[in-house]
XYZ file of C-alpha atoms in Angstrom:
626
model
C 0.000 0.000 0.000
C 2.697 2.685 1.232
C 4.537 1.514 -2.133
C 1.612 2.632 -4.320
C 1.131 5.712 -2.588
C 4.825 6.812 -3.374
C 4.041 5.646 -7.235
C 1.288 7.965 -7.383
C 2.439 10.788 -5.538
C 6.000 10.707 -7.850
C 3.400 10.468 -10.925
C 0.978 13.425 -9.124
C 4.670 15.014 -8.893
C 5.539 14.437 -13.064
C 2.376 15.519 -14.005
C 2.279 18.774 -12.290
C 5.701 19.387 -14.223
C 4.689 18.045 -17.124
C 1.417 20.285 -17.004
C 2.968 23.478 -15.626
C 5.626 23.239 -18.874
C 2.538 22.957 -20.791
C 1.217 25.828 -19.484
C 3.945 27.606 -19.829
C 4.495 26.706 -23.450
C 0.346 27.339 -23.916
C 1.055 30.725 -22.524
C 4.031 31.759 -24.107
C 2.276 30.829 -27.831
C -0.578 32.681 -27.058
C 1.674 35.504 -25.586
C 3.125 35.445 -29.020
C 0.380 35.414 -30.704
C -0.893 38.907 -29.003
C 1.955 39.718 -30.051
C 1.793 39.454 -33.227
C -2.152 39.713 -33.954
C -2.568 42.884 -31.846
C 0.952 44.496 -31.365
C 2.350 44.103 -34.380
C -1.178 43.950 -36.374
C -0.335 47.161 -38.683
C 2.912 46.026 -39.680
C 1.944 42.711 -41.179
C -0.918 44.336 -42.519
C 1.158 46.185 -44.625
C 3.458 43.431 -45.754
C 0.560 41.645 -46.361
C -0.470 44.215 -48.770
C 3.264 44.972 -50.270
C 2.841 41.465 -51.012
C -0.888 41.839 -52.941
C -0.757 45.761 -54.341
C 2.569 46.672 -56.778
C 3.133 50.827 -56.880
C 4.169 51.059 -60.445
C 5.287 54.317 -61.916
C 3.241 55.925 -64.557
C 4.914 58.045 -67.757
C 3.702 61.448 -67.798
C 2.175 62.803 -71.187
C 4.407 65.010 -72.719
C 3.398 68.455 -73.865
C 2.796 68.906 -77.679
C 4.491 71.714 -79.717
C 2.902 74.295 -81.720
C 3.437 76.964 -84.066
C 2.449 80.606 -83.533
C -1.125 80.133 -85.273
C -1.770 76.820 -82.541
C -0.504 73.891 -85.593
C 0.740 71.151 -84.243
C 4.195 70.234 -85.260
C 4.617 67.495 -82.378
C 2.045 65.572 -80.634
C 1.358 62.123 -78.982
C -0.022 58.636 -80.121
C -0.898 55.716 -78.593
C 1.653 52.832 -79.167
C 0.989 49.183 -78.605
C 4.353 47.712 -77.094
C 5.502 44.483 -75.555
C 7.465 44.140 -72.991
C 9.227 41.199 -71.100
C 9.554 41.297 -67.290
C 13.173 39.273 -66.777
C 12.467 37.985 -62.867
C 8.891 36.822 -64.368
C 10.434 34.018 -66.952
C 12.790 31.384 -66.048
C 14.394 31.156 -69.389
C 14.633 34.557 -70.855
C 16.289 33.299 -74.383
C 14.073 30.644 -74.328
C 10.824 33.408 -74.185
C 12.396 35.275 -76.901
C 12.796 32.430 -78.801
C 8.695 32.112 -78.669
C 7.996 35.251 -79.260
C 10.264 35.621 -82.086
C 7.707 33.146 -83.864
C 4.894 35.627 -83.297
C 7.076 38.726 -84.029
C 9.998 38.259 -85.244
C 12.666 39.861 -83.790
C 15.879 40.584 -85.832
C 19.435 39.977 -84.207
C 20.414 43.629 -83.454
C 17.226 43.665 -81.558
C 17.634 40.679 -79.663
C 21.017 42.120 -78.798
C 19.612 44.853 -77.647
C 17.080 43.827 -75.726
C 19.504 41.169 -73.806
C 21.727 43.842 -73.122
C 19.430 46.253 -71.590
C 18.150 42.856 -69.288
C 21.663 43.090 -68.250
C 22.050 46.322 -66.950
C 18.636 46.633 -65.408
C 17.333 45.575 -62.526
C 15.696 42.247 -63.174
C 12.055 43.571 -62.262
C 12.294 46.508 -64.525
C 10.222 45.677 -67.778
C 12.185 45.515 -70.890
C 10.552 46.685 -74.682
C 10.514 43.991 -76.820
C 8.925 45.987 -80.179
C 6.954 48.720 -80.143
C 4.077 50.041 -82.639
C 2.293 46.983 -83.121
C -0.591 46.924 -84.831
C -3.562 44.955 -83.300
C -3.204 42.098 -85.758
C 0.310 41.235 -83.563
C -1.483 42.326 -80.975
C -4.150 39.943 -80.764
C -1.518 37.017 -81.856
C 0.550 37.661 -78.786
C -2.755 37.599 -76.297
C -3.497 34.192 -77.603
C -0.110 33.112 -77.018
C -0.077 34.555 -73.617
C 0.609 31.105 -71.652
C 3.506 30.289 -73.545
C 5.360 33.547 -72.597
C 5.981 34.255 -69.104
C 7.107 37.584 -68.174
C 5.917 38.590 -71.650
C 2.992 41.586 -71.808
C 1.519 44.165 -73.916
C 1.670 47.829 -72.604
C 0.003 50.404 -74.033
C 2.033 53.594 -74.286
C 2.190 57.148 -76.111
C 4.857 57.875 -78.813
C 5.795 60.924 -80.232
C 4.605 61.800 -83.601
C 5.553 64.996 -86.039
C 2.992 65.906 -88.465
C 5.047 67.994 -90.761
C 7.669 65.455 -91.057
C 10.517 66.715 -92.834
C 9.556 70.633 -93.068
C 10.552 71.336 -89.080
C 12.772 68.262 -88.296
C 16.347 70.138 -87.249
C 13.871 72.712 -85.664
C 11.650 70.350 -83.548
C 14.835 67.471 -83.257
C 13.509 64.286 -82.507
C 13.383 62.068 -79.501
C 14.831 58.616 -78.527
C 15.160 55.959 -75.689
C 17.294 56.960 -73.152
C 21.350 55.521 -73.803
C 22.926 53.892 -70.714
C 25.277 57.318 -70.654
C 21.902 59.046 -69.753
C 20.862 57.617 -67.054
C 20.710 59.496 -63.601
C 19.442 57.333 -61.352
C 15.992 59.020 -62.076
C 13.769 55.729 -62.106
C 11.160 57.533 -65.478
C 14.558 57.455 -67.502
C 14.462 53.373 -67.078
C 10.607 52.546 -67.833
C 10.599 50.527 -71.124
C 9.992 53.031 -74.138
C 10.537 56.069 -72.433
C 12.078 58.756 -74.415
C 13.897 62.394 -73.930
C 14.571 64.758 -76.446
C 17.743 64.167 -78.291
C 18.166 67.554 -80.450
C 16.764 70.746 -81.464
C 13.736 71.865 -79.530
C 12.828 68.730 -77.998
C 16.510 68.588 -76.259
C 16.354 72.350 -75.218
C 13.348 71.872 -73.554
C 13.405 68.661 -72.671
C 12.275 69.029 -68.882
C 9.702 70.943 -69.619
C 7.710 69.193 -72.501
C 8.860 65.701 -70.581
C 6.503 66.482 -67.201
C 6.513 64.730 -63.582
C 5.587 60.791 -63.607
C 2.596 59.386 -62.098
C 1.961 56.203 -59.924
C -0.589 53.150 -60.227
C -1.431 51.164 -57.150
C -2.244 47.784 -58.685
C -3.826 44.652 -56.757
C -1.490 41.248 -58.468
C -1.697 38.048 -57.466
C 1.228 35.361 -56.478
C 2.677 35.278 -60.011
C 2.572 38.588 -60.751
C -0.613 38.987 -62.727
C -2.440 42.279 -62.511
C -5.479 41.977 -60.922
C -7.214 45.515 -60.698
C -5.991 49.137 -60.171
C -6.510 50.202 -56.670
C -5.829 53.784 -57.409
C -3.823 56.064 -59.808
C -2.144 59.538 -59.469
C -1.426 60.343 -63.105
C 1.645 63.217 -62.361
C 1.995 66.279 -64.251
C 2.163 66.648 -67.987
C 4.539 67.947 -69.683
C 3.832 71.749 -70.830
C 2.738 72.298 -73.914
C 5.210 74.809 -76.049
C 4.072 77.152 -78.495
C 7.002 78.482 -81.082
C 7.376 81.760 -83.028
C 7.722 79.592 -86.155
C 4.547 80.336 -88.878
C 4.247 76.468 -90.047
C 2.650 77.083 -93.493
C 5.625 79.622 -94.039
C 8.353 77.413 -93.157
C 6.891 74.449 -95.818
C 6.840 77.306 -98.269
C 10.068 77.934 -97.284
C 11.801 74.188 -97.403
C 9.830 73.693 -100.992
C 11.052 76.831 -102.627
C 14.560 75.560 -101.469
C 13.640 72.556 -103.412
C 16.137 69.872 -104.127
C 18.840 72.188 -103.447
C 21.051 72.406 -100.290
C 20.781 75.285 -98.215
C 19.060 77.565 -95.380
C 16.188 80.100 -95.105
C 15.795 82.085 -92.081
C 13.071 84.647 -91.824
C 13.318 86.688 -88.798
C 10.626 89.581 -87.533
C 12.940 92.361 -87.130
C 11.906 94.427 -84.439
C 10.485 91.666 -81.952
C 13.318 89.024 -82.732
C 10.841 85.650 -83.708
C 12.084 84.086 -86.164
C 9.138 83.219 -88.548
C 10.859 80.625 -90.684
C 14.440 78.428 -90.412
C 14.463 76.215 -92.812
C 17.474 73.686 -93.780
C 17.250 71.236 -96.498
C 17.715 68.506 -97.206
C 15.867 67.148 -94.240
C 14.625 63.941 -92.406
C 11.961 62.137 -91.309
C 12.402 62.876 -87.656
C 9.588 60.013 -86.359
C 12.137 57.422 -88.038
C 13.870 58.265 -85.052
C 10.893 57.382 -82.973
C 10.299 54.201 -84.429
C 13.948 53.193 -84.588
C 16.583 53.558 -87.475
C 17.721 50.489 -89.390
C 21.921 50.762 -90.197
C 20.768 50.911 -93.467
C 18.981 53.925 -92.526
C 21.729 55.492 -90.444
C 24.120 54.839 -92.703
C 22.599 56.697 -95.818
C 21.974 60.046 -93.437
C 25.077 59.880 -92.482
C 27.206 59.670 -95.533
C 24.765 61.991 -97.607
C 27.125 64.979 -98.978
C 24.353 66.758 -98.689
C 24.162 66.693 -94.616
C 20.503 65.864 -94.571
C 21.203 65.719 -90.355
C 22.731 69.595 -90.003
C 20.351 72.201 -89.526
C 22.705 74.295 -91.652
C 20.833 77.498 -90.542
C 22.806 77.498 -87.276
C 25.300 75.385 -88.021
C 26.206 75.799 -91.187
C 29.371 78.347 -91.693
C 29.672 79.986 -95.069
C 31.910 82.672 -96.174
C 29.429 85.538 -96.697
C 30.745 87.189 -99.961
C 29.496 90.401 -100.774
C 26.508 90.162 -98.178
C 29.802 91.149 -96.027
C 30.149 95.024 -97.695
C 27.821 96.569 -95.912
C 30.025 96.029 -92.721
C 33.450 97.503 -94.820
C 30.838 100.264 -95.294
C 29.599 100.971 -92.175
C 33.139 101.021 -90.763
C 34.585 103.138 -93.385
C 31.716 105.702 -92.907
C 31.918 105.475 -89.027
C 35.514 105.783 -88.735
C 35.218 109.219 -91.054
C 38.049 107.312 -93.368
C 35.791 107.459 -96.267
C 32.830 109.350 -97.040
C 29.775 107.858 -99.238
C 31.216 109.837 -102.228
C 34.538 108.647 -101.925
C 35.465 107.861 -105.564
C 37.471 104.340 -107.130
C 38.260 103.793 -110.694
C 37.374 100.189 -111.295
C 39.088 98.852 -114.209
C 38.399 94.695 -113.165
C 41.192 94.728 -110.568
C 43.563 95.923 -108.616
C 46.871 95.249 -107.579
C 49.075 95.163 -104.341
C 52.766 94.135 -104.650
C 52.665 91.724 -107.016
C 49.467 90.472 -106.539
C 46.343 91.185 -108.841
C 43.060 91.322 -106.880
C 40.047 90.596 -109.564
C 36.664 92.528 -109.699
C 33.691 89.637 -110.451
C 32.978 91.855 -113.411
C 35.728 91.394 -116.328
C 36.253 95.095 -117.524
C 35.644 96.403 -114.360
C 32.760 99.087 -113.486
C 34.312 102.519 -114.377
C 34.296 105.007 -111.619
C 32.148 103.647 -108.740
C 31.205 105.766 -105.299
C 29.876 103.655 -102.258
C 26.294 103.816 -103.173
C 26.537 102.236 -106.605
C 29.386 100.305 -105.687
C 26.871 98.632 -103.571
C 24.238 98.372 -105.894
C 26.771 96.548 -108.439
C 28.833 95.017 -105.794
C 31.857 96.289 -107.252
C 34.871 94.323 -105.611
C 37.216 96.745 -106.685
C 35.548 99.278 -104.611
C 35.513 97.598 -101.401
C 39.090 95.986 -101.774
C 40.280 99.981 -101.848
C 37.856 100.484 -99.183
C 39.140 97.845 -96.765
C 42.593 98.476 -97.455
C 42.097 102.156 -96.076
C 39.613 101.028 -92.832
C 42.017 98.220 -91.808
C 40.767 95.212 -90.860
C 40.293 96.250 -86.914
C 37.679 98.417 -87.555
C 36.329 96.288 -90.148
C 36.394 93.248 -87.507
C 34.926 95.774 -84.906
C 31.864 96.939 -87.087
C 30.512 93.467 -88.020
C 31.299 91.868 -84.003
C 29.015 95.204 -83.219
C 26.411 93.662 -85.788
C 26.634 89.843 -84.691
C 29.492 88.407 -86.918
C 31.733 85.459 -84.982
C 29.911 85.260 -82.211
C 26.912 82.710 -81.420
C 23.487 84.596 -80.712
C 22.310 81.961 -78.430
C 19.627 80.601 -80.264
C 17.258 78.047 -78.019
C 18.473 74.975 -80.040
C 21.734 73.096 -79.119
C 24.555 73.056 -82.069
C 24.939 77.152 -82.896
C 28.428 77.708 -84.351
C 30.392 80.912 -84.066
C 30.968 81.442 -86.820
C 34.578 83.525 -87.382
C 35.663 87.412 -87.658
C 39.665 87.187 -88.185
C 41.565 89.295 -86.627
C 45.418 90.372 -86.810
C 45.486 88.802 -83.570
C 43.519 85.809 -83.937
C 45.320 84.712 -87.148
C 49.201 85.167 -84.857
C 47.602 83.476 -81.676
C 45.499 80.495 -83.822
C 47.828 79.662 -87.115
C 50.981 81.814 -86.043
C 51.462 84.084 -88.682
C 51.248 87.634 -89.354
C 48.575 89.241 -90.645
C 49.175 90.237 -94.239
C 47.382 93.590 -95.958
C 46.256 91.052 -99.342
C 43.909 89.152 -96.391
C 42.286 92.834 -95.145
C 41.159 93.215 -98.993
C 39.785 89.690 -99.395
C 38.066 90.270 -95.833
C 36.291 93.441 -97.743
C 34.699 91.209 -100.077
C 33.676 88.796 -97.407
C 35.741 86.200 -98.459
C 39.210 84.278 -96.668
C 38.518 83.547 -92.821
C 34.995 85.270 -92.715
C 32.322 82.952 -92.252
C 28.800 83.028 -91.021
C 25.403 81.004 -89.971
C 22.660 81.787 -92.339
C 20.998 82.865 -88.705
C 23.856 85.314 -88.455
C 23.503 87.116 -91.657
C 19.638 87.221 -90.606
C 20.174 88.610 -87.466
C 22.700 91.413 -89.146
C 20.287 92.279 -91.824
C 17.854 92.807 -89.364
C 20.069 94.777 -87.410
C 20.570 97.167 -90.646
C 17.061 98.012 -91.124
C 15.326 97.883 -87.860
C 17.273 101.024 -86.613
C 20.614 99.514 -85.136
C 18.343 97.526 -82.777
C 20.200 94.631 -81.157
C 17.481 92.452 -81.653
C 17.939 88.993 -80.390
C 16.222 85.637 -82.120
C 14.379 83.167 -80.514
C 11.912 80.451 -81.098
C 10.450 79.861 -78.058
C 7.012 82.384 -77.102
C 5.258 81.753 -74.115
C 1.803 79.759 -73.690
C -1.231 81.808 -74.767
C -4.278 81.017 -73.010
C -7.663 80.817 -75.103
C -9.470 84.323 -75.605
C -6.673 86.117 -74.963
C -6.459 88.023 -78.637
C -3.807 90.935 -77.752
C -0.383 90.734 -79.019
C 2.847 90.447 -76.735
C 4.470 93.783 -76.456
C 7.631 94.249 -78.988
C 10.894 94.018 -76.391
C 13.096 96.759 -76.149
C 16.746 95.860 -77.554
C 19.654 98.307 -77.005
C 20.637 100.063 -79.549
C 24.222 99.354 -81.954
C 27.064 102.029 -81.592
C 26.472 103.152 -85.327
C 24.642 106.694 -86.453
C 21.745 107.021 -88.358
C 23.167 108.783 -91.206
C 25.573 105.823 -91.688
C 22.849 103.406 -91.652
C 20.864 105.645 -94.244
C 23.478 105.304 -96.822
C 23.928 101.918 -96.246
C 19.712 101.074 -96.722
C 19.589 103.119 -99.866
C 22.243 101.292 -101.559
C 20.351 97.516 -100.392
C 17.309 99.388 -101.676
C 18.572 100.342 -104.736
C 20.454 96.823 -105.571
C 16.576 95.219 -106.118
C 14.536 98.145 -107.453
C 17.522 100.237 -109.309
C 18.258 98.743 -113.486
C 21.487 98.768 -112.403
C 21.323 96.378 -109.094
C 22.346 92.750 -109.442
C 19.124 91.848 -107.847
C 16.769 93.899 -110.392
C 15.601 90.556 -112.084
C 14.255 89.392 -108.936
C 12.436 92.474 -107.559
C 8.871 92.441 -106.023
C 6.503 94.275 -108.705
C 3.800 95.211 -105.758
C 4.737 98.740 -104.046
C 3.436 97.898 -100.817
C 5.671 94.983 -101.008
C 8.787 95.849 -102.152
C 12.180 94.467 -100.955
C 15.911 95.471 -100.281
C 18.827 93.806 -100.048
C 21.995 92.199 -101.039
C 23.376 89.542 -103.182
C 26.476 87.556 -102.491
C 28.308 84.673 -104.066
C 31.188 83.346 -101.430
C 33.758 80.478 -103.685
C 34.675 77.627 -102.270
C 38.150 77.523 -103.301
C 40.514 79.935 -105.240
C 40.193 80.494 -108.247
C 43.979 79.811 -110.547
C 45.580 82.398 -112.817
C 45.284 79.003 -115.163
C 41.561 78.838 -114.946
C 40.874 82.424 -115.480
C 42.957 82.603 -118.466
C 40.956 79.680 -119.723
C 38.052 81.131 -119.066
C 36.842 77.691 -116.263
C 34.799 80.641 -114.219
C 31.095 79.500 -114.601
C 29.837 77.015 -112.026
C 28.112 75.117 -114.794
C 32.052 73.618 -115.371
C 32.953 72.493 -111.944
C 32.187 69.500 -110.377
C 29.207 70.794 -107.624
C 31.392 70.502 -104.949
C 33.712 73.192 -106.136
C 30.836 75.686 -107.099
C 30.094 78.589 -105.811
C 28.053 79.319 -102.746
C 24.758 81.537 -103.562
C 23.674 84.166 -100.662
C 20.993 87.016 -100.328
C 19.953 89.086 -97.650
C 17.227 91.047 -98.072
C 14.166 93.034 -96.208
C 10.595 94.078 -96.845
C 9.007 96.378 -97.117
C 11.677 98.347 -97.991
C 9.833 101.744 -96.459
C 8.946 100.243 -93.584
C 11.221 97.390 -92.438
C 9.754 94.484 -90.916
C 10.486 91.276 -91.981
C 14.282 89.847 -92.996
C 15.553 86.923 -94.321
C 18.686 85.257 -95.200
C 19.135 82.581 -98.161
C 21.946 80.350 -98.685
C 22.045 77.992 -101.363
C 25.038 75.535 -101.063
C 27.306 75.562 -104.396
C 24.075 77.323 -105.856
C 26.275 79.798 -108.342
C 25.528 83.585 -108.360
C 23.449 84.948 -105.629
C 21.993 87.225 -107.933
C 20.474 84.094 -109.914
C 19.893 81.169 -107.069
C 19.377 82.767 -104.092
C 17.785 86.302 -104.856
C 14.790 84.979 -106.408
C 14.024 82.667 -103.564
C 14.488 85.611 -100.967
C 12.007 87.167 -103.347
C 9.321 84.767 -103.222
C 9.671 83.524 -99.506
C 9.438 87.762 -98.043
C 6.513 88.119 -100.610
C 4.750 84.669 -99.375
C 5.776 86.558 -95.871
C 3.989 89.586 -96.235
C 0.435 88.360 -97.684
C 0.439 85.849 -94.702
C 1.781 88.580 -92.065
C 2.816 86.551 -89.175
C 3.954 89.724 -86.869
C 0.756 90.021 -86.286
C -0.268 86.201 -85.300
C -0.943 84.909 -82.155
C -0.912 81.668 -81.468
C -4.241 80.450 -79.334
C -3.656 77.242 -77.812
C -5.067 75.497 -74.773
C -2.322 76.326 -72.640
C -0.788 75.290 -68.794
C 1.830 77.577 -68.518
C 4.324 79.734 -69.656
C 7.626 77.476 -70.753
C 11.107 78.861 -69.628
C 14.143 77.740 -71.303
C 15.390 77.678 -67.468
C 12.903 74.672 -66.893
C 14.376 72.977 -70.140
């Protein structure tokens, strides 16, 4: 009996322990669990819901681009893309392999597409092709099972409706390149793009906007279930330029096949109505993605289809340059506007015979007809007394060799010489033969066709120092009154001086004796001034001239002349200017006069001064926010 009793009290004893661990163990789970359900309750809550609802970023819209009437030269479409998610698909070369049976996809895609899943984090989405139509579309849906990580998107792509007419205005724009990228996460969504020149690069942060975000519900794999909620950003702003659209075709198709620039600039408020630079280029090829093929050909064109040549082309100016020997000659009190040359064809320094473009020479010429004839004899005796420091002075006052800074990216300088920048840049001295070439605007001198705009402007707005642009700001709908003009400084250079000068541009179009007679504007109202120019492209030998190989009709076109006018209308009452350069054209007299002609008479009867462009504006665009 006594021996049982100790049995059960040691088992009384064991299961005491055994329970009192239980309830320890009981207590400390459910302890945990309070823990966990009621403490810490919010912050599985939201793991639980990082788990179900993906924040994905949203591309902003970006703004559109207008002319000064409300055209649009650059706007959005919708673009069907596909896109492959790498951490989705177990076998990304294996996917591509499928898909490539739907679409295909050439090699220098697939290339490209493996490198960019290389570089980018694995859940960033990755464009496959873009601008499907439904057709491939529908084909890939269907297929759907067979390609993990593989999905449409539906996107926006830029689109320019004038093609060719504004492409090295507007630029174009592109997918980011791995040497962009800035750690800003828009840059790496799959077929984002940033503007890569002109316009569209300048102001770039404006027109590109603020993303957006999308709260979407997926499930375990990934799959988009719903969207919770969506903050779509801020679009870009829409920009609305000085440019008159309908001008600026008129413009590129009076240029024709040729090679060349026309810039039309308002002279008093500085918009320039009409840059045109041909040939051109279908800027939404570089949107949808150039083959080699394509690349290649643009590149290699002699024609430099790519350059907007009217900022960044450099061209001797010829005798569009005389007006400057002029002006310095007259300001300096050297030489008066009846200051008398005998021109008998040439003249002669040292040993050295400088030629007159007219064989025979012009007689006796005074400054006023030797501009009207652009006499070269004239102006070689001219420079030779002015020196070319006060030559070099006048024309820096007026905007030669220096960039106007433009809002588009690639402006050249163009080049005054100096004595001093010839020692310090090719160390040699400066010789008197180069001043007299320099007065006939050829050796070092070279300018933009938006240069010799700007200076003609200059001329015969006053001695304003008015300053192009393309950019205007927004206009809001019902607002109908014009900007006020801006008030530009005025140019060191007298009235009288630019008096002289204006009478001689107007008299080489409207006087028998101008070399721009043939192409003067019949309709008073309307009539032009100005100045022809022919700038050659290399030196002419003592060989060729005395075989007569002058005409441009016997060289090979790379060797022929270049053809310039500047000119102005109307010619009582200033208000329009424009500068034409036709590459190798010949005489400016016969190429580029007559286009001057018809592009400030197309000008006129559409009267874009006095435009204003109405379009649904957000706000003003700065080139500070670009």
């Amino acid at each position: 009996m006594q021996r049982d009793f100790v049995r059960y009290k040691a088992f009384t004893r064991r299961a005491a322990l055994l329970g009192g661990g239980q309830l320890v163990l009981v207590s400390a789970l459910a302890g945990r669990m309070y823990y966990l359900q009621v403490l810490q309750s919010d912050h599985y809550a939201m793991l639980a819901d990082e788990n179900r609802i993906s924040l994905r970023l949203v591309p902003p819209v970006r703004g559109h681009i207008v002319d000064r009437h409300g055209r649009p030269m650059a706007v959005n479409r919708i673009n069907y893309r596909v896109v492959i998610v790498p951490e989705q698909t177990p076998d990304v070369e294996g996917t591509l392999d499928a898909f490539s049976a739907i679409v295909p996809v050439g090699d220098h895609s697939r290339q490209r597409i493996l490198r960019e899943i290389s570089r980018k984090r694995p859940f960033v989405p990755v464009t496959i092709h873009e601008n499907l139509n439904w057709e491939e579309v529908a084909r890939i849906e269907v297929n759907a099972p067979d390609l993990p990580g593989v999905m449409i998107d539906v996107g926006q792509t830029r689109h320019y409706p004038p093609v060719d007419s504004v492409a090295h205005v507007l630029g174009y724009v592109a997918p980011v390149a791995e040497s962009e990228l800035t750690g800003n996460p828009l840059l790496e969504l799959p077929g984002f793009r940033i503007g890569k020149s002109g316009i569209e690069k300048t102001y770039d942060l404006a027109l590109r906007g603020k993303g957006g975000t999308s709260q979407v519900e997926v499930n375990a794999v990934g799959r988009v279930i719903r969207e919770i909620s969506r903050d779509p950003g801020r679009p870009g702003q829409d920009l609305a330029l000085t440019l008159d659209l309908e001008l600026q075709k008129y413009a590129i198709e009076r240029l024709g096949p040729e090679a060349g620039a026309v810039v039309v600039i308002d002279v008093h408020a500085g918009d320039i109505l009409a840059m045109a630079s041909t040939p051109g280029f279908d800027p939404n090829a570089f949107n949808r993605g150039l083959t080699q093929r394509q690349w290649r050909r643009l590149v290699s064109d002699p024609r430099g289809p790519l350059h907007n040549k009217a900022i960044s082309g450099q061209y001797a100016p010829g005798s569009t340059f005389k007006m400057m020997v002029a002006l310095a000659g007259l300001e300096s009190g050297i030489v008066s506007q009846y200051h008398r040359v005998f021109c008998r064809g040439y003249i002669t320094l040292g040993n050295a015979r400088f030629h007159c473009w007219k064989r025979g020479g012009h007689g006796w010429m005074s400054m006023v007809p030797g501009i009207t004839q652009s006499c070269d004899v004239y102006f070689y005796d001219v420079a030779r007394r002015v020196g070319i420091h006060r030559i070099a002075d006048m024309a820096t006052r007026f905007g030669y060799g220096k960039a106007l800074g433009i809002d588009l990216p690639g402006e050249k300088d163009g080049l005054m010489p100096t004595a001093e920048w010839k020692l310090a840049t090719i160390d040699e001295p400066w010789q008197q033969g180069e001043t007299l070439v320099t007065g006939i605007g050829q050796g070092y001198v070279l300018a933009t066709p938006l240069q010799l705009a700007t200076v003609e402007a200059r001329l015969v707005n006053g001695g304003r120092l008015v300053i192009p642009h393309l950019a205007r700001d927004i206009v809001k709908p019902g607002e109908a009154a014009p900007r006020p003009e801006p008030e530009f400084p005025a140019i060191e250079v007298s009235e009288a001086s630019l008096a002289v000068v204006t009478k001689a541009m107007k008299a080489v179009v409207n006087s028998p004796r101008g070399t721009a007679y043939r192409s003067r504007i019949s309709e008073p109202d309307m009539a032009m001034g100005g100045k022809t120019g022919t700038s050659q492209v290399r030196r002419i030998t003592k060989s060729e001239r005395l075989a007569g190989i002058r005409k441009n009709e016997d060289k090979p076109w790379e060797e022929r002349d270049h053809a310039l006018f500047l000119g102005y209308a109307p010619v009582d009452a200033p208000r329009y200017a424009v500068a034409v350069v036709v590459e190798h054209g010949g005489g400016g007299s016969k190429m580029a006069a007559p286009i001057a002609r018809d592009v400030l008479l197309e000008t006129q009867r559409r009267a874009p001064a006095a435009a204003l462009a109405r379009v649904p504006g957000r706000a003003p665009v700065s080139r500070a926010e670009g």
